[in-house]
mmCIF file of C-alpha atoms in Angstrom:
data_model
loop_
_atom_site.group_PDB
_atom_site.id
_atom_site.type_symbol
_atom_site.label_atom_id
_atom_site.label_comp_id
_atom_site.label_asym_id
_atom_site.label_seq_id
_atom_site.Cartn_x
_atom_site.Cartn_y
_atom_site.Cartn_z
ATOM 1 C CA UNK A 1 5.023 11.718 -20.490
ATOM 2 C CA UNK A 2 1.293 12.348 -20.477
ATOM 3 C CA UNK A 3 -1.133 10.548 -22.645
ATOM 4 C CA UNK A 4 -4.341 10.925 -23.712
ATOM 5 C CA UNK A 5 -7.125 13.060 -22.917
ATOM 6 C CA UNK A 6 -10.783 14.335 -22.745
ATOM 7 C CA UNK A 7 -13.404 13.540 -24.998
ATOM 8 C CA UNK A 8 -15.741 13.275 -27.806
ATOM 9 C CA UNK A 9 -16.244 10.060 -29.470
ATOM 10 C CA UNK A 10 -18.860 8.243 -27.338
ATOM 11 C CA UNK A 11 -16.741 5.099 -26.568
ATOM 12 C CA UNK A 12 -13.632 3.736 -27.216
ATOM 13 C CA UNK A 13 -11.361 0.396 -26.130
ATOM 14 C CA UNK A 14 -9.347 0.744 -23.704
ATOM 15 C CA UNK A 15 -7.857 -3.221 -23.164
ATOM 16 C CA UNK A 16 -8.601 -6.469 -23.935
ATOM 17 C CA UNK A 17 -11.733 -5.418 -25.946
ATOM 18 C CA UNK A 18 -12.945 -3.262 -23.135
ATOM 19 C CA UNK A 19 -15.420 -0.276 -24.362
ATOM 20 C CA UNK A 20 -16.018 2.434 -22.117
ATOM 21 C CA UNK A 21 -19.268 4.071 -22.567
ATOM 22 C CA UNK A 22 -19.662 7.782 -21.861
ATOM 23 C CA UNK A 23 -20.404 7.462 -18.428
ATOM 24 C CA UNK A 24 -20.190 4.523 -15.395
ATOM 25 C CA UNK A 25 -22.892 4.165 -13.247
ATOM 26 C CA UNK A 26 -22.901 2.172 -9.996
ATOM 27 C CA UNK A 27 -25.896 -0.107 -8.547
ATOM 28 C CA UNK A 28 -27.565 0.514 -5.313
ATOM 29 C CA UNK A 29 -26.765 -2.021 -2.181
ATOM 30 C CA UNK A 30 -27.609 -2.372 1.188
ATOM 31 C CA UNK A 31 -24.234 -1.398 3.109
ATOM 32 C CA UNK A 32 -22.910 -4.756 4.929
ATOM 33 C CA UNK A 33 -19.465 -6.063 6.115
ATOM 34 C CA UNK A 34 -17.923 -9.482 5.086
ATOM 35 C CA UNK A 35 -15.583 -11.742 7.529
ATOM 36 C CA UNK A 36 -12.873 -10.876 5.110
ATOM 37 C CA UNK A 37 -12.946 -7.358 6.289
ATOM 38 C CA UNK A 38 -15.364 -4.609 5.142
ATOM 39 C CA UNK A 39 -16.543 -6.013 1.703
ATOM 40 C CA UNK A 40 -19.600 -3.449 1.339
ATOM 41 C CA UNK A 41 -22.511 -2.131 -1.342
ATOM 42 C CA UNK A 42 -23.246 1.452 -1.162
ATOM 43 C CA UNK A 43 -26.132 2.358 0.678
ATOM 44 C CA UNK A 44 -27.671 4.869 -2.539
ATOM 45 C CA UNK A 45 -26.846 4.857 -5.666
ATOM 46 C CA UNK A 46 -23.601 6.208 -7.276
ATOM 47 C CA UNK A 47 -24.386 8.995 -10.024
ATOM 48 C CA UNK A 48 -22.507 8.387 -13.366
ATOM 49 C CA UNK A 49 -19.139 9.655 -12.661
ATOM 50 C CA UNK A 50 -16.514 10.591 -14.695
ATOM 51 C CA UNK A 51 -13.483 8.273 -14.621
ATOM 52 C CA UNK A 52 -9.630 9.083 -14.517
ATOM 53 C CA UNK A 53 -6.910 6.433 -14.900
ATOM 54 C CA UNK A 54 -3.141 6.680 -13.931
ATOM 55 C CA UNK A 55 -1.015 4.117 -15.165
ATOM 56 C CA UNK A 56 2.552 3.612 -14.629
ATOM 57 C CA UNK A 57 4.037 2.184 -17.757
ATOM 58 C CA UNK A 58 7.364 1.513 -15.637
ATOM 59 C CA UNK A 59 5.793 -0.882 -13.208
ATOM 60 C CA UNK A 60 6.667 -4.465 -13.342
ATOM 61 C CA UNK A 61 3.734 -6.462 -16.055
ATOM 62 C CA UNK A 62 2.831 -3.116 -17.617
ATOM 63 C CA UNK A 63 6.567 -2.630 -18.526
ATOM 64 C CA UNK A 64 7.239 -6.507 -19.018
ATOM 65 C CA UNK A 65 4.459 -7.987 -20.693
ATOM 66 C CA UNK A 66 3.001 -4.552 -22.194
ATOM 67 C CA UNK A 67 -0.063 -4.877 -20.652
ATOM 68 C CA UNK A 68 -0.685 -0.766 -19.937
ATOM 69 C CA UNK A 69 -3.889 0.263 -20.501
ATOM 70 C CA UNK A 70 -3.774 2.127 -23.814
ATOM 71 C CA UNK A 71 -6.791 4.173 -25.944
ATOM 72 C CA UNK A 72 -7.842 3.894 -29.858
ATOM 73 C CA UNK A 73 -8.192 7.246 -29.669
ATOM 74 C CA UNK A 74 -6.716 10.142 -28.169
ATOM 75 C CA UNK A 75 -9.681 11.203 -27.035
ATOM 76 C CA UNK A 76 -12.076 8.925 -25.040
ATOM 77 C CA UNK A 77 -15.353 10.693 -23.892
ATOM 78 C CA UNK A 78 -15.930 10.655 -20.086
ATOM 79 C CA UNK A 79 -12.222 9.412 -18.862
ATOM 80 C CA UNK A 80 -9.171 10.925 -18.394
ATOM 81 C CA UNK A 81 -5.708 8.707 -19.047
ATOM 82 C CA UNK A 82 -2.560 9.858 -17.970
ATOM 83 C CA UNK A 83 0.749 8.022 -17.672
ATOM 84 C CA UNK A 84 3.024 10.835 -15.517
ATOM 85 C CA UNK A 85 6.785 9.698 -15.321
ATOM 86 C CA UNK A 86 7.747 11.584 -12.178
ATOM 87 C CA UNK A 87 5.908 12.882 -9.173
ATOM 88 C CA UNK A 88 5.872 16.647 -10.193
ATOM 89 C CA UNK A 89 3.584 15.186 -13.180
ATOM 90 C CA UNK A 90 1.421 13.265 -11.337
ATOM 91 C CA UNK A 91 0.885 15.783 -8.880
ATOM 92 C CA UNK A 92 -0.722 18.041 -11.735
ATOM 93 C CA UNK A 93 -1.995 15.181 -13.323
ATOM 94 C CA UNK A 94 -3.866 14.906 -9.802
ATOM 95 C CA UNK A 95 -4.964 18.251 -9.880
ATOM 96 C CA UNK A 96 -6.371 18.259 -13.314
ATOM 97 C CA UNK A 97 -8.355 15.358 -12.252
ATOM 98 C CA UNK A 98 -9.440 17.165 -9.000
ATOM 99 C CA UNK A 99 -10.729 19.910 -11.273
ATOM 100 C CA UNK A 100 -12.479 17.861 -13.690
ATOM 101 C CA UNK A 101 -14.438 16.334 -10.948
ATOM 102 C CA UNK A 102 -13.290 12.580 -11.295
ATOM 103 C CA UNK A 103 -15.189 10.535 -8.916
ATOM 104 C CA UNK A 104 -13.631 7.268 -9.770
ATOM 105 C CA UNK A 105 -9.892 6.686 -9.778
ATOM 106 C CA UNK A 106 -8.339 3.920 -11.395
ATOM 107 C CA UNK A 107 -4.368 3.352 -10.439
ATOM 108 C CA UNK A 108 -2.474 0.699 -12.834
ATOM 109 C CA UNK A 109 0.501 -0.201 -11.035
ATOM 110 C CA UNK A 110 1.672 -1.780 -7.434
ATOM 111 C CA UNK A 111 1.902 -0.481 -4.429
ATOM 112 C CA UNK A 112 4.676 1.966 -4.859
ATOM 113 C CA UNK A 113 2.365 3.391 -7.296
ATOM 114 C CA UNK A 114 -0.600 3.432 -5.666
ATOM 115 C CA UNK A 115 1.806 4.996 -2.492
ATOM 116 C CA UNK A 116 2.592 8.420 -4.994
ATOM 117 C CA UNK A 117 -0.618 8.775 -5.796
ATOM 118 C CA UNK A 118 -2.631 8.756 -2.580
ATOM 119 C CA UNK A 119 0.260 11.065 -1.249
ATOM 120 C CA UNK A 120 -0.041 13.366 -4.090
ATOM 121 C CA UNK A 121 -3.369 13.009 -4.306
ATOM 122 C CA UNK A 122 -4.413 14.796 -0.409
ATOM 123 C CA UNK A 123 -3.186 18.151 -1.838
ATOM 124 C CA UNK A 124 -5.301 17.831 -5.231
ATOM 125 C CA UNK A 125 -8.253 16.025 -3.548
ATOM 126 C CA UNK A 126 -7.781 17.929 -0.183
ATOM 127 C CA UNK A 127 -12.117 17.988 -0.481
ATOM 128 C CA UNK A 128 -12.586 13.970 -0.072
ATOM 129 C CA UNK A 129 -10.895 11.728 -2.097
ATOM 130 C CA UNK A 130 -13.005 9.736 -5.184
ATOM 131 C CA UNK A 131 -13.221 6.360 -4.877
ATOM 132 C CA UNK A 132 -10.513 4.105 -5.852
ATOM 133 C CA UNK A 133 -9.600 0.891 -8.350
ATOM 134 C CA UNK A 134 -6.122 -0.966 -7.916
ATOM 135 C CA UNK A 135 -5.153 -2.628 -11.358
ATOM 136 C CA UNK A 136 -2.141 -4.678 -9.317
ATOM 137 C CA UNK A 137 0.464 -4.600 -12.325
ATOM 138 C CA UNK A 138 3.939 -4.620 -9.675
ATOM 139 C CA UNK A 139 6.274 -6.892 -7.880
ATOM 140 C CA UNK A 140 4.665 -7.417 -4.834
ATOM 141 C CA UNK A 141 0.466 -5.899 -4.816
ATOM 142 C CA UNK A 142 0.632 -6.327 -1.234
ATOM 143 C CA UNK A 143 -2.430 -4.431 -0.727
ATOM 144 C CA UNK A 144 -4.068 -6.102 -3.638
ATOM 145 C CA UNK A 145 -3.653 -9.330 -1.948
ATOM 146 C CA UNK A 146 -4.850 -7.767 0.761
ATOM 147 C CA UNK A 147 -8.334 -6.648 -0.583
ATOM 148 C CA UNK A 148 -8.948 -9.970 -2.523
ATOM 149 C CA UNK A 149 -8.440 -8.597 -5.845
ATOM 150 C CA UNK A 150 -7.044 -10.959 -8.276
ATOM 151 C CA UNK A 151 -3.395 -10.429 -10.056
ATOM 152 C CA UNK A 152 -5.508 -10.868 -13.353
ATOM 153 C CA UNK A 153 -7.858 -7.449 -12.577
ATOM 154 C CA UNK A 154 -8.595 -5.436 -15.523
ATOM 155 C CA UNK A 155 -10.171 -2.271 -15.986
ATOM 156 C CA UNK A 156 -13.123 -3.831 -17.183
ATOM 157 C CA UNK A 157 -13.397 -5.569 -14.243
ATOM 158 C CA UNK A 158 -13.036 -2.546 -12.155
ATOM 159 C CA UNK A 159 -15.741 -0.845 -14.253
ATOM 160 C CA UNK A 160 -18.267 -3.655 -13.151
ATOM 161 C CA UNK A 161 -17.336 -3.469 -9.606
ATOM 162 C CA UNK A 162 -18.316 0.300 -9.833
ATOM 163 C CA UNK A 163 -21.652 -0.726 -11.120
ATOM 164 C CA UNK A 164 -22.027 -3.415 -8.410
ATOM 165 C CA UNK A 165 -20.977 -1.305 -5.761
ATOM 166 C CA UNK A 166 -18.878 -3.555 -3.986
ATOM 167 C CA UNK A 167 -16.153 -1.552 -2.057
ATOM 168 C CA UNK A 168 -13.852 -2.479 0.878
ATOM 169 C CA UNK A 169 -12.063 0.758 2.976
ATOM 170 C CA UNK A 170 -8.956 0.466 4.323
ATOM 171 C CA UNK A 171 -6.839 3.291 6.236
ATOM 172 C CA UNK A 172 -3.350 4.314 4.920
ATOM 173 C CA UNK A 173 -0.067 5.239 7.368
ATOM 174 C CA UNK A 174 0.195 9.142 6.997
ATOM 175 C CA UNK A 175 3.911 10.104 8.005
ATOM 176 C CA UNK A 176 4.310 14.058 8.650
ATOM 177 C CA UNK A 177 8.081 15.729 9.097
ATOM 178 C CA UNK A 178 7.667 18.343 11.524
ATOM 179 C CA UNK A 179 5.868 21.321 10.386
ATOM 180 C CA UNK A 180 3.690 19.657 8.111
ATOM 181 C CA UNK A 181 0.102 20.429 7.981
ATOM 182 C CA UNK A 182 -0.295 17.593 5.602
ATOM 183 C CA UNK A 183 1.201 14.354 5.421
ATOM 184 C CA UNK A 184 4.958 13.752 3.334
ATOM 185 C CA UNK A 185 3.951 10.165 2.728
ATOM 186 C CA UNK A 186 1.002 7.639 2.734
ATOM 187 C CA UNK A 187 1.028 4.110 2.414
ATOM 188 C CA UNK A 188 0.156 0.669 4.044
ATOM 189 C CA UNK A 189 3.483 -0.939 5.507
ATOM 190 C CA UNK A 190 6.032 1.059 7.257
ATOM 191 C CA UNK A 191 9.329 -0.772 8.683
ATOM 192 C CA UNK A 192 12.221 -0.039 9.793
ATOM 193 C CA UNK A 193 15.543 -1.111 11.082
ATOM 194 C CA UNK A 194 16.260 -4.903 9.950
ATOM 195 C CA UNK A 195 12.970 -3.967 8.177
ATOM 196 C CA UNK A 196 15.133 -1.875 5.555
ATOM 197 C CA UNK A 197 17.721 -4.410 5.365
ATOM 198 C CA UNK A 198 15.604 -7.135 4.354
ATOM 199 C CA UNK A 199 13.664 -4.815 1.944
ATOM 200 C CA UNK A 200 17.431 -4.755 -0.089
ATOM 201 C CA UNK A 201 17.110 -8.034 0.148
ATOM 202 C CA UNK A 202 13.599 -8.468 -1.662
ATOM 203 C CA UNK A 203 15.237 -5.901 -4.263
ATOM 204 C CA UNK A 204 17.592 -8.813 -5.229
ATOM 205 C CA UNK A 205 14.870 -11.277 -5.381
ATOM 206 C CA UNK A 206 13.218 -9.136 -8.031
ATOM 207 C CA UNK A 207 16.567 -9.018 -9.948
ATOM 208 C CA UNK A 208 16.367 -12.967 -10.091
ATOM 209 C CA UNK A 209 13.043 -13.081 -11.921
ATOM 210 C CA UNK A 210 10.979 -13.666 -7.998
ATOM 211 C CA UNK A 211 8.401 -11.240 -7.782
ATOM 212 C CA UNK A 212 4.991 -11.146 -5.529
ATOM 213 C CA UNK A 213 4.626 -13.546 -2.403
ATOM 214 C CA UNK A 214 7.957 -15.462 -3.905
ATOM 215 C CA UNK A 215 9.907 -12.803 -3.141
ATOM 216 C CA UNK A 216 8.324 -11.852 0.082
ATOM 217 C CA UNK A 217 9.363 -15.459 0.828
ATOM 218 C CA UNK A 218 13.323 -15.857 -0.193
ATOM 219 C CA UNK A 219 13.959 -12.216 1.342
ATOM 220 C CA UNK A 220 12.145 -13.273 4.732
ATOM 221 C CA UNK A 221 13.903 -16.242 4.837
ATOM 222 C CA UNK A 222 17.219 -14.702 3.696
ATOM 223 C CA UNK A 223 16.542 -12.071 6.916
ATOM 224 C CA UNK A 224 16.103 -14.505 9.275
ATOM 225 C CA UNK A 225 19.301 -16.519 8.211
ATOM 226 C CA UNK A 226 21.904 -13.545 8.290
ATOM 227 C CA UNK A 227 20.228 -12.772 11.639
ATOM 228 C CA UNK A 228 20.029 -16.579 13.388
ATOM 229 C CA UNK A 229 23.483 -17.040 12.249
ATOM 230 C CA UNK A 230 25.212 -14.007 12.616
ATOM 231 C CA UNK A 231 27.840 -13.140 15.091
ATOM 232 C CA UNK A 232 27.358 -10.174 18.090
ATOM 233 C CA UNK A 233 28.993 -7.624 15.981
ATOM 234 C CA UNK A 234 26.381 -8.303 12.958
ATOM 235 C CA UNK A 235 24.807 -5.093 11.331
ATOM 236 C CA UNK A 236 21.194 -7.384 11.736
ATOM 237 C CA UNK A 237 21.785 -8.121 15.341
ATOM 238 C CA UNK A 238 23.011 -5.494 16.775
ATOM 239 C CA UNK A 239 20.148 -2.955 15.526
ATOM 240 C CA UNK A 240 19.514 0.654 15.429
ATOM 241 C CA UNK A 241 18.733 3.396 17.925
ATOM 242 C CA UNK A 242 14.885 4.618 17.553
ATOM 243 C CA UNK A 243 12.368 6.520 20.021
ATOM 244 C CA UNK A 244 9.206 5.912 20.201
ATOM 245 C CA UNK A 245 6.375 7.802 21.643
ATOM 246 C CA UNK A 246 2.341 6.913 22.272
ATOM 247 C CA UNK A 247 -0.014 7.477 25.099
ATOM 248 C CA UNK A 248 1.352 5.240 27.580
ATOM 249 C CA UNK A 249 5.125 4.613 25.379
ATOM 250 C CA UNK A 250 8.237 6.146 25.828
ATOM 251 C CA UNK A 251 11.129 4.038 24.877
ATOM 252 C CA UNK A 252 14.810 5.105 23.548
ATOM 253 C CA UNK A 253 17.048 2.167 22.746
ATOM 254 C CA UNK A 254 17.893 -0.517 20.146
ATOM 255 C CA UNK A 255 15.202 -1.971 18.320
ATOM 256 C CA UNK A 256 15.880 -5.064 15.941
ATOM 257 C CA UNK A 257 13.230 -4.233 13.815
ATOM 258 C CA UNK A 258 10.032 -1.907 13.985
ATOM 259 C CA UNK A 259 7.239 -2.386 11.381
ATOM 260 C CA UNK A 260 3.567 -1.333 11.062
ATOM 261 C CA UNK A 261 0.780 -1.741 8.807
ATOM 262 C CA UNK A 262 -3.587 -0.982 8.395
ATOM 263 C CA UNK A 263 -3.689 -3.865 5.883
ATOM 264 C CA UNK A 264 -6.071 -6.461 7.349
ATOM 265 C CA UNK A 265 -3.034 -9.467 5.303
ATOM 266 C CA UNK A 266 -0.178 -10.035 4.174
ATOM 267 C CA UNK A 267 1.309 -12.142 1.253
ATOM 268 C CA UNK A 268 1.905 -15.406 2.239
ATOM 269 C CA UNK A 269 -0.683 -14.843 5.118
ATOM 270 C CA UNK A 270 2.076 -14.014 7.181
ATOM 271 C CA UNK A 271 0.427 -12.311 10.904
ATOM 272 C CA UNK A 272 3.270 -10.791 12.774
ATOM 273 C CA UNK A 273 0.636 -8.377 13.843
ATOM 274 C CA UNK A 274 -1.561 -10.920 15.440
ATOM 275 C CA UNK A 275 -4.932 -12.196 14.724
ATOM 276 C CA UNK A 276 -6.144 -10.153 11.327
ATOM 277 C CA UNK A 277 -7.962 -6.039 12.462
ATOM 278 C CA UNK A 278 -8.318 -3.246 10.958
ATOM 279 C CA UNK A 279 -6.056 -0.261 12.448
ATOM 280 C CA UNK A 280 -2.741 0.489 12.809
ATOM 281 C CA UNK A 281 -0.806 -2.842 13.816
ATOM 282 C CA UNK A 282 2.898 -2.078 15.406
ATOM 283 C CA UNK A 283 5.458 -4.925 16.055
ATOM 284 C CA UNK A 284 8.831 -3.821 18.129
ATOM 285 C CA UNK A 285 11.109 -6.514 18.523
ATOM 286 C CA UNK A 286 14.152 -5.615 20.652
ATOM 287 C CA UNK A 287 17.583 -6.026 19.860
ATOM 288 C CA UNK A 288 19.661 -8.301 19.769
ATOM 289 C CA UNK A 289 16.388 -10.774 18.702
ATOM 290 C CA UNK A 290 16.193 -13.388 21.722
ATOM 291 C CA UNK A 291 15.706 -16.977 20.352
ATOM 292 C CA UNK A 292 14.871 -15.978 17.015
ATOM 293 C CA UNK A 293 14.367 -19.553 15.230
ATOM 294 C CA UNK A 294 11.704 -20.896 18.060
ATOM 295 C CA UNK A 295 10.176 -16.991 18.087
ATOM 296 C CA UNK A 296 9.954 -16.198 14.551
ATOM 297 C CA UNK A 297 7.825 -18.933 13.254
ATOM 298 C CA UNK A 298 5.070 -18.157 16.484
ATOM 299 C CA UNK A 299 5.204 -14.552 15.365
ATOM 300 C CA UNK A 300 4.721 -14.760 11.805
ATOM 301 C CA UNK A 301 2.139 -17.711 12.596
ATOM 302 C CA UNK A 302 0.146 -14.959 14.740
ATOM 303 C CA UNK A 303 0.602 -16.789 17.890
ATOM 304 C CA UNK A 304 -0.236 -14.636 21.259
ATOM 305 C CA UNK A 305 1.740 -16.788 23.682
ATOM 306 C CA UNK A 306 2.994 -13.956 26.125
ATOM 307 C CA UNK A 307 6.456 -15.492 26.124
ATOM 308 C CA UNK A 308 7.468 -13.656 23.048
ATOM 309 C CA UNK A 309 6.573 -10.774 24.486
ATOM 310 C CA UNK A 310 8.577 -11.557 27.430
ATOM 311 C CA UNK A 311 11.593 -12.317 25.048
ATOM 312 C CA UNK A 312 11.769 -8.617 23.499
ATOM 313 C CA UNK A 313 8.812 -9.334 20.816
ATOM 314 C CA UNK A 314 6.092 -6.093 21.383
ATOM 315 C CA UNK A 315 3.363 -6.074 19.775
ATOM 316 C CA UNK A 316 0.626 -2.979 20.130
ATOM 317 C CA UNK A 317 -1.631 -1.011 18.007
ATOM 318 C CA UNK A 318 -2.151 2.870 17.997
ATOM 319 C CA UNK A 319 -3.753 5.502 16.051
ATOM 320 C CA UNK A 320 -0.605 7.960 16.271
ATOM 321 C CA UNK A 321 2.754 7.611 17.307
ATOM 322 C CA UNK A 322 6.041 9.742 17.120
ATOM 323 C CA UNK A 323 9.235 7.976 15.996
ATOM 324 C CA UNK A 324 12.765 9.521 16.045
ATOM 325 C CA UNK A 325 15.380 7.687 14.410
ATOM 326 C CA UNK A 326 19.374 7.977 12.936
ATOM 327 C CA UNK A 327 18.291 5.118 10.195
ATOM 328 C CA UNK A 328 15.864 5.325 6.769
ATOM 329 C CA UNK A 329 12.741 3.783 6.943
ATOM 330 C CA UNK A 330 10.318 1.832 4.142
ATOM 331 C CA UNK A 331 7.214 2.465 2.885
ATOM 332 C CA UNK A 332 5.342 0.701 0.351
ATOM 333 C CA UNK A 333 9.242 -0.582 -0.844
ATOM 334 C CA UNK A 334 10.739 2.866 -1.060
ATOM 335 C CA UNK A 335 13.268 3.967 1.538
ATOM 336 C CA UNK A 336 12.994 7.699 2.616
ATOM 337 C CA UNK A 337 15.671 9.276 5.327
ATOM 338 C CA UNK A 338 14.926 8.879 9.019
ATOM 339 C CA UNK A 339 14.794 12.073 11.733
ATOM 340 C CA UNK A 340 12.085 12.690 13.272
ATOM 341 C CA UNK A 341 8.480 11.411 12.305
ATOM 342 C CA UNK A 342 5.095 11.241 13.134
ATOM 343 C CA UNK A 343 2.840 8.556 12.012
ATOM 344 C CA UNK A 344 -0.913 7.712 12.137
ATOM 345 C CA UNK A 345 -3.539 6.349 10.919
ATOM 346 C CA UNK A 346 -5.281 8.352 8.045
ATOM 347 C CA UNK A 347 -8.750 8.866 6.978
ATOM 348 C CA UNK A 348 -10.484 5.657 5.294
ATOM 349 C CA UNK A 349 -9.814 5.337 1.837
ATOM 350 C CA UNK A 350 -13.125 3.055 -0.359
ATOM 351 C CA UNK A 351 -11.442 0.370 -3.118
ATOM 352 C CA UNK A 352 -13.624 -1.399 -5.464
ATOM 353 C CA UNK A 353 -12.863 -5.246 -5.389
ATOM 354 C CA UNK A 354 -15.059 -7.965 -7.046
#
């Protein structure tokens, strides 16, 4: 159901004592990188822009604790607030933005959240996407974690990170069906095979009251147990039929699990990717997983030794890759159905952190 809307009175709260003023401006910055991956300033200043929020009053502290953004008045001069409860409505809530030239963003949710909206949004926004905030209100904020902003982010907070500048970019996954001109899907971690699996897994750790790197945690640990100590004919072991095709790739067989991500870190500062980049990071690990107790630890650790990659553990990174496969696949948490898929790495997106 939508909310509020466009504007007259100059200001009004918006949470926690907040006031929005008519417009936000942004400070000029030199442009500059940070170790932590692509912390930057803008390099001129950012005109006052006009700011549009989507919150999703379903997701996991908005809906718990009732900590949605809400508005005094119905009509808040300068911002845009809507709370769309199914993708049709976002998509027009998208467009509406699009049209009223929003140059700031602001998504209040997790990262299935912010995954709907940067799909929906390359149809409204198919120009150049505004710049956006992540208010990490989920189960897991993977990609909050990710670019260093704080469980405890507000919008006010965003607001002054507009004014400072301070941005970091990060790439989503864009997965196209065949046919597509633009992508079905964008998000930040893709898996598949034992990937799924342990994704119903993390479901029932949210069920039990674990939520964030907790229940990243229990379900990787839970995945590596049925695995380890299952028998040959074990749904985790025995793993699913995929084919995969880069420049220089060609395989068709049974893959364990296949995963892939352009986050620079993951909760729990897990690195099954390797040493922390920016791109898109792909791990293959072949099936049945060969000496999975002594391999798994020196793969999430982000250890190169080249015996894991002897034992079946592939590692690689790519900017596009085609994937057939029987199975569903994840992203962002959701599973979608399998075929055949292409995936790559999408145009930088800019996030305001503090």
């Amino acid at each position: 159901m939508l909310q509020a809307g466009v504007a007259e009175p100059e200001t009004s709260r918006l949470v926690h004592g907040l006031v929005v003023q008519r417009d936000v401006g942004a400070a000029a910055g030199a442009q500059h990188a940070d170790e932590a991956g692509g912390l930057q300033r803008s390099k001129t200043p950012v005109p006052p822009h006009r700011v549009g929020i989507i919150s999703n009053s379903r997701a996991h502290r908005n809906h718990v604790n009732g900590e949605e953004p809400v508005t005094d008045s119905p009509q808040v001069k300068g911002v845009l607030y809507r709370s769309p409860r199914s993708l049709p409505e976002l998509s027009r809530t998208l467009e509406e933005f699009a049209e009223a030239g929003i140059e700031l963003l602001i998504v209040c949710g997790g990262d299935g959240t912010l995954r709907d909206v940067i799909t929906c949004a390359s149809t409204a926004f198919a120009d150049g996407m505004p710049r956006l905030a992540l208010i990490p209100t989920g189960k897991t904020n993977a990609l909050a974690l990710d670019l260093d902003i704080p469980l405890n982010w507000k919008i006010a907070d965003a607001l002054a990170a507009a004014e400072a500048g301070h941005i970091r970019c990060r790439s989503p996954i864009e997965i196209f069906r065949p046919g597509s001109e633009l992508p079905d899907l964008r998000g930040f971690l893709f898996g598949a095979g034992a990937f799924v699996r342990a994704t119903g897994l993390a479901q029932r750790t949210h069920q039990a009251g674990a939520f964030s790197s907790l229940a990243v945690g229990l379900s990787v640990g839970w995945a590596l147990a049925q695995t380890a100590f299952g028998g040959s004919s074990n749904v985790w072991r025995s793993g699913d039929r995929m084919k995969i095709t880069a420049p220089g790739v060609d395989v068709d067989r049974d893959f364990y699990l296949l995963c892939g991500s352009t986050m620079r870190r993951l909760p729990l500062r897990l690195k099954p990717f390797g040493k922390p980049r920016d791109g898109l990071k792909v791990l293959a690990v072949d099936a049945p997983p060969r000496r999975l107790p002594i391999a798994a630890p020196a793969l999430l650790a982000g250890s190169e030794a080249s015996w894991l990659e002897r034992l079946g553990y592939h590692r690689g990174q790519a900017d596009e890759f085609t994937l057939s496969m029987e199975g569903g696949f994840i992203l962002d948490g959701e599973l979608y159905a399998g075929g055949d898929v292409t995936i790559r790495r999408g145009k930088e997106l800019e996030f305001l952190v503090p």
